[in-house]
Amino acid sequence: MTNKKRIIEVLRTGQAQEKITIQGWIRTTRKLKEFAFMEVSDGSSLANLQVVLNQDIPDYENIIKRLNTGVSISIEGELVESPAKGQRIELQATQVEIFGDCDPETYPLQKKRHSFEFLRTIGHWRGRTNTLGAVMRVRNACATAIHQFFQSKGFIWAHTPILTASDCEGAGELFTVTNFNLDKLIAEKKDAIDYQQDFFGRKAYLTVSGQLEAEIMAMAFENVYTFGPTFRAENSNTSRHLAEFWMVEPEMAFCDLEGDQNLAEEFLKYIFNFVLENCPEDMEFFNKRINTTVLSNADNIINNEFERITYTEAIKLLEKTTKKFEFSVEWGIDLQSEHERYLAEELFKKPVIVTDYPKDIKAFYMRLNEDHKTVAAMDILAPNIGEIIGGSQREERLDFLEARIAQMNIQADDIWWYLDLRRYGTVPHAGFGLGFERLVQFITGMENIRDVIPFPRTPMNAEF
Ligand code: 4AD
Ligand code: MG
């Protein structure tokens, strides 16, 4: 095999007369009497490579019959300048090898446009479509940008556990992990389960957040971040919720709520810039096919400062508007998605950082403000998405933290190590969590979160 190339390289830098080999899957074919055209994709770019075959390739008659959409193929040939519009270069085949045939009668990805709902039912094929292909490349670019951003600032990537015994958010949305044989327990009609006999000798769960362990790491390395899967048994069937999603959680020692907001804003801007630079064709595609505000949104994020308001100000603004909400507004409520979207989409038309929420609607670890009613929390609300980031300055004072966990009926014994961090060399610190799929939605304009992760996990669905 001579000079194997990925299609993206060929399209960007391939030169006429270069002899190359490409491998991929046929997207479309056009068979004429004396020659055939086909478009081939290897997933490296949105655009396909056009390949021209004529009768002098070995075994032409036999091969031409088998050239259907979905066929996997290896093609050797020579690049030539393309006479066709919209492409600089094409491949004149000299040798073709077919790996796997594909029956056009039963292959589910026909040339017509499919709905995203339908594509979810054929999750093993959707990576071969234009939209999901573009999503996965942008998703990959976002992940690269995240590591690059934090690594360039000297943050340590902290690998926090997926199996855990603590409920960081206290929202009770935990998936239990057990090694018990449930069928046997039921057959034995036990009236209580003794978790001391279970694998870990205690009740264990899939993590909802790596934050508590990230705090441990920040107390030794100053600045760290986690980036991994998190799990929530939230029974919410919305276009913004998954049962398994990826979260990025930086945690910074010697940092307050303002530093937290500054980092989050710089971080989002960095990722948008990176994606525009590295995936320009995919971003053009989203702007044209998915949502015509994708590029102007990116421009808006990169070039404007985010709005910053307190929760109390947000409530006043929501009370003032004539817009009717399904959930009524008063100080103390948790902002609903309709409220969040009104603020970001309609009122400010850009991301809004809302700070200082009532303590009763937030998690135990947030730092109590001087008013003793609010905590040093911050949520970033994004147009079309709503909450994309949730973070806070953490309670670093032992007595305040102990009082809070007592009020909330949290077992201090279970998080003795978390309290220890406040006993020995405590420091002000802060961090946040970015929902990775909501970020990908925000960048690409994709409507449904199930279409920005390769294998979505949602209530009643764990296919593929
Ligand atoms: O606001 P959350 O619950 O915050 C935390 O978990 C903190 N421990 C983060 C921290 O301070 N280190 O979740 C953070 C973000 C949300 O803003 C949202 O973007 C995303 O995670 N998220 C979800 N994304 C998809 N599906 C779900 N079910 C999500 N729940 C939260
Ligand atoms: Mg939140």
Coordinates of N, CA and C in Angstrom, one line a residue, residues 37-156:
F37 N -18.1 7.5 -10.4 CA -17.7 8.4 -9.4 C -18.1 7.8 -8.1
M38 N -17.3 8.1 -7.1 CA -17.8 7.8 -5.7 C -17.3 8.8 -4.7
E39 N -18.1 9.0 -3.7 CA -17.6 9.9 -2.6 C -17.3 9.0 -1.5
V40 N -16.0 9.2 -0.9 CA -15.6 8.3 0.1 C -15.3 9.1 1.4
S41 N -15.7 8.5 2.5 CA -15.4 9.2 3.8 C -14.6 8.2 4.7
D42 N -13.7 8.8 5.5 CA -13.0 8.0 6.5 C -13.2 8.6 7.9
G43 N -14.2 9.6 8.0 CA -14.5 10.2 9.2 C -13.6 11.3 9.7
S44 N -12.5 11.5 8.9 CA -11.6 12.6 9.4 C -12.1 14.0 9.0
S45 N -13.0 14.1 8.1 CA -13.5 15.4 7.8 C -14.9 15.4 7.3
L46 N -15.6 16.5 7.3 CA -17.0 16.6 6.8 C -17.0 16.3 5.3
A47 N -16.1 16.9 4.6 CA -16.1 16.7 3.1 C -15.6 15.3 2.8
N48 N -16.2 14.7 1.7 CA -15.7 13.4 1.3 C -14.7 13.7 0.2
L49 N -13.9 12.6 -0.1 CA -13.0 12.7 -1.3 C -13.7 12.1 -2.5
Q50 N -13.7 12.8 -3.6 CA -14.3 12.2 -4.8 C -13.3 11.3 -5.5
V51 N -13.7 10.2 -5.8 CA -12.8 9.2 -6.5 C -13.4 8.9 -7.9
V52 N -12.6 8.9 -8.9 CA -13.0 8.5 -10.2 C -12.4 7.2 -10.6
L53 N -13.3 6.3 -11.1 CA -12.8 5.0 -11.6 C -13.1 4.9 -13.1
N54 N -12.1 4.4 -13.8 CA -12.5 4.1 -15.2 C -12.0 2.7 -15.6
Q55 N -12.4 2.3 -16.8 CA -12.3 0.9 -17.1 C -11.0 0.2 -17.1
D56 N -9.9 1.0 -17.0 CA -8.6 0.4 -17.0 C -8.1 -0.1 -15.6
I57 N -9.0 0.0 -14.6 CA -8.5 -0.6 -13.3 C -8.8 -2.1 -13.4
P58 N -8.0 -2.9 -12.7 CA -8.1 -4.3 -12.7 C -9.5 -4.7 -12.2
D59 N -10.1 -5.7 -12.9 CA -11.4 -6.2 -12.4 C -12.6 -5.2 -12.4
Y60 N -12.5 -4.3 -13.3 CA -13.5 -3.2 -13.3 C -14.9 -3.6 -13.3
E61 N -15.3 -4.6 -14.2 CA -16.7 -5.0 -14.3 C -17.2 -5.5 -13.0
N62 N -16.4 -6.3 -12.3 CA -16.9 -7.0 -11.1 C -16.9 -5.9 -10.0
I63 N -15.9 -5.1 -9.9 CA -15.9 -4.1 -8.8 C -17.0 -3.1 -8.9
I64 N -17.3 -2.6 -10.1 CA -18.3 -1.6 -10.3 C -19.7 -2.0 -9.8
K65 N -19.9 -3.3 -9.9 CA -21.2 -3.9 -9.5 C -21.4 -3.8 -8.0
R66 N -20.2 -3.8 -7.3 CA -20.3 -3.9 -5.8 C -20.2 -2.5 -5.1
L67 N -20.0 -1.5 -5.9 CA -19.8 -0.2 -5.3 C -21.2 0.4 -4.8
N68 N -21.5 0.1 -3.6 CA -22.8 0.6 -3.0 C -22.4 1.5 -1.8
T69 N -23.4 2.3 -1.4 CA -23.2 3.1 -0.2 C -22.9 2.2 1.0
G70 N -21.9 2.5 1.8 CA -21.6 1.7 3.0 C -20.5 0.7 2.8
V71 N -20.1 0.5 1.6 CA -19.1 -0.5 1.3 C -17.7 0.0 1.8
S72 N -16.9 -0.9 2.5 CA -15.6 -0.5 3.0 C -14.6 -0.8 1.9
I73 N -13.6 0.1 1.7 CA -12.9 0.1 0.5 C -11.5 0.7 0.7
S74 N -10.5 0.2 -0.1 CA -9.2 0.8 -0.1 C -8.9 1.2 -1.5
I75 N -8.4 2.3 -1.7 CA -8.2 2.8 -3.1 C -6.8 3.4 -3.3
E76 N -6.1 2.9 -4.2 CA -4.8 3.5 -4.6 C -5.1 4.3 -5.8
G77 N -4.3 5.4 -6.0 CA -4.5 6.2 -7.2 C -3.7 7.4 -7.2
E78 N -4.0 8.3 -8.1 CA -3.2 9.5 -8.3 C -4.1 10.7 -8.2
L79 N -3.7 11.7 -7.4 CA -4.5 12.9 -7.3 C -4.4 13.7 -8.6
V80 N -5.6 14.2 -8.9 CA -5.6 15.1 -10.1 C -6.5 16.3 -9.7
E81 N -6.2 17.4 -10.4 CA -7.0 18.6 -10.1 C -8.4 18.3 -10.6
S82 N -9.4 18.7 -9.8 CA -10.8 18.4 -10.1 C -11.4 19.4 -11.0
P83 N -12.0 18.9 -12.1 CA -12.7 19.8 -13.0 C -14.1 20.2 -12.4
A84 N -14.5 19.5 -11.4 CA -15.9 19.7 -10.8 C -15.8 21.0 -9.9
K85 N -17.0 21.6 -9.7 CA -17.1 22.7 -8.8 C -17.1 22.3 -7.4
G86 N -16.5 23.1 -6.5 CA -16.6 22.9 -5.1 C -15.5 22.0 -4.5
Q87 N -14.6 21.5 -5.3 CA -13.5 20.7 -4.8 C -12.3 20.9 -5.6
R88 N -11.2 21.0 -4.9 CA -9.9 21.3 -5.5 C -9.3 20.1 -6.2
I89 N -9.5 19.0 -5.6 CA -8.7 17.8 -6.0 C -9.6 16.5 -6.0
E90 N -9.2 15.6 -6.8 CA -9.9 14.3 -6.7 C -9.0 13.2 -6.9
L91 N -9.4 11.9 -6.7 CA -8.5 10.8 -6.8 C -8.9 10.0 -8.0
Q92 N -7.9 9.8 -8.9 CA -8.1 8.9 -10.0 C -7.6 7.5 -9.6
A93 N -8.5 6.6 -9.5 CA -8.2 5.3 -8.9 C -7.3 4.4 -9.9
T94 N -6.3 3.7 -9.4 CA -5.6 2.8 -10.2 C -5.9 1.3 -9.7
Q95 N -6.2 1.2 -8.5 CA -6.4 -0.1 -7.9 C -7.5 0.0 -6.8
V96 N -8.4 -0.9 -6.8 CA -9.5 -0.9 -5.8 C -9.6 -2.2 -5.1
E97 N -9.7 -2.1 -3.8 CA -9.9 -3.4 -3.0 C -11.1 -3.2 -2.1
I98 N -12.1 -4.1 -2.2 CA -13.3 -4.0 -1.4 C -13.1 -4.9 -0.2
F99 N -13.3 -4.4 1.0 CA -13.2 -5.2 2.2 C -14.5 -5.9 2.6
G100 N -15.6 -5.0 2.6 CA -16.9 -5.6 3.0 C -18.0 -5.0 2.1
D101 N -18.8 -5.9 1.6 CA -19.9 -5.4 0.8 C -21.0 -4.9 1.7
C102 N -22.0 -4.2 1.0 CA -23.0 -3.6 1.8 C -24.3 -3.6 1.0
D103 N -25.3 -4.4 1.5 CA -26.5 -4.6 0.7 C -27.4 -3.4 0.7
P104 N -27.6 -2.7 -0.5 CA -28.3 -1.5 -0.5 C -29.8 -1.7 -0.1
E105 N -30.3 -2.9 -0.2 CA -31.7 -3.1 0.1 C -31.9 -3.0 1.6
T106 N -30.9 -3.4 2.4 CA -31.2 -3.5 3.9 C -30.3 -2.5 4.7
Y107 N -29.3 -1.9 4.1 CA -28.5 -1.0 4.9 C -29.3 0.2 5.3
P108 N -29.4 0.5 6.6 CA -30.3 1.6 7.0 C -30.0 3.0 6.6
L109 N -28.7 3.3 6.3 CA -28.4 4.7 6.0 C -28.5 4.9 4.5
Q110 N -29.7 5.2 4.1 CA -30.0 5.6 2.7 C -29.6 7.0 2.5
K111 N -29.6 7.4 1.2 CA -29.1 8.7 0.9 C -30.0 9.9 1.4
K112 N -31.3 9.6 1.6 CA -32.2 10.6 2.1 C -31.8 11.1 3.5
R113 N -32.4 12.3 3.9 CA -32.1 12.7 5.2 C -32.9 12.0 6.3
H114 N -32.3 11.6 7.4 CA -33.0 10.9 8.4 C -33.2 11.8 9.6
S115 N -34.3 11.6 10.4 CA -34.5 12.4 11.6 C -33.5 12.0 12.6
F116 N -33.2 12.9 13.6 CA -32.3 12.5 14.7 C -32.9 11.4 15.5
E117 N -34.2 11.4 15.7 CA -34.9 10.4 16.4 C -34.6 9.0 15.8
F118 N -34.8 8.9 14.5 CA -34.5 7.7 13.8 C -33.1 7.3 14.0
L119 N -32.2 8.2 13.8 CA -30.8 7.9 13.9 C -30.4 7.3 15.3
R120 N -31.1 7.8 16.3 CA -30.8 7.2 17.7 C -31.2 5.8 17.8
T121 N -32.1 5.3 16.9 CA -32.4 3.9 17.0 C -31.4 3.0 16.2
I122 N -30.6 3.7 15.4 CA -29.5 3.0 14.7 C -28.2 3.7 15.2
G123 N -28.0 3.7 16.5 CA -26.8 4.4 17.1 C -25.5 3.8 16.6
H124 N -25.5 2.6 16.1 CA -24.2 2.0 15.6 C -23.9 2.5 14.2
W125 N -24.8 3.2 13.6 CA -24.5 3.7 12.3 C -24.4 5.3 12.2
R126 N -24.8 5.9 13.3 CA -24.9 7.4 13.1 C -23.6 8.1 13.0
G127 N -22.5 7.5 13.4 CA -21.2 8.2 13.2 C -20.9 8.4 11.7
R128 N -21.6 7.6 10.9 CA -21.3 7.7 9.4 C -22.2 8.8 8.7
T129 N -23.0 9.6 9.5 CA -23.8 10.6 8.9 C -23.0 12.0 9.1
N130 N -23.4 12.9 8.2 CA -22.7 14.2 8.3 C -22.8 14.9 9.6
T131 N -24.0 14.9 10.2 CA -24.2 15.7 11.4 C -23.5 15.0 12.6
L132 N -23.7 13.7 12.8 CA -23.1 13.1 13.9 C -21.6 13.0 13.8
G133 N -21.1 12.9 12.5 CA -19.7 13.0 12.3 C -19.1 14.3 12.7
A134 N -19.8 15.4 12.4 CA -19.3 16.7 12.7 C -19.3 16.9 14.2
V135 N -20.4 16.4 14.9 CA -20.5 16.5 16.3 C -19.3 15.8 17.0
M136 N -19.0 14.6 16.6 CA -18.0 13.8 17.2 C -16.6 14.5 17.0
R137 N -16.4 15.1 15.9 CA -15.1 15.8 15.7 C -15.0 17.1 16.6
V138 N -16.1 17.8 16.7 CA -16.2 19.0 17.6 C -16.0 18.6 19.0
R139 N -16.7 17.5 19.4 CA -16.6 17.0 20.8 C -15.1 16.7 21.1
N140 N -14.5 16.0 20.2 CA -13.1 15.7 20.4 C -12.2 17.0 20.5
A141 N -12.5 18.0 19.7 CA -11.8 19.2 19.8 C -12.0 19.9 21.1
C142 N -13.2 19.8 21.6 CA -13.5 20.4 22.9 C -12.7 19.7 24.0
A143 N -12.6 18.4 23.9 CA -11.9 17.7 24.9 C -10.4 18.1 24.9
T144 N -9.9 18.2 23.7 CA -8.5 18.6 23.5 C -8.3 20.0 24.1
A145 N -9.2 20.9 23.8 CA -9.1 22.3 24.2 C -9.1 22.3 25.8
I146 N -9.9 21.5 26.4 CA -10.0 21.5 27.8 C -8.7 21.1 28.5
H147 N -8.1 20.0 28.0 CA -6.8 19.6 28.5 C -5.7 20.7 28.2
Q148 N -5.7 21.2 27.0 CA -4.7 22.2 26.7 C -4.8 23.4 27.6
F149 N -6.1 23.9 27.8 CA -6.3 25.1 28.6 C -5.7 24.9 30.0
F150 N -6.1 23.8 30.7 CA -5.7 23.6 32.0 C -4.2 23.2 32.1
Q151 N -3.7 22.4 31.2 CA -2.3 22.0 31.2 C -1.4 23.3 31.0
S152 N -1.8 24.2 30.2 CA -1.0 25.4 29.9 C -1.0 26.3 31.2
K153 N -1.9 26.1 32.1 CA -1.9 26.9 33.3 C -1.4 26.1 34.5
G154 N -0.8 24.9 34.2 CA -0.2 24.1 35.3 C -1.1 23.4 36.2
F155 N -2.4 23.2 35.8 CA -3.3 22.4 36.5 C -2.9 20.9 36.4
I156 N -3.1 20.1 37.5 CA -2.9 18.7 37.4 C -4.3 18.0 37.1

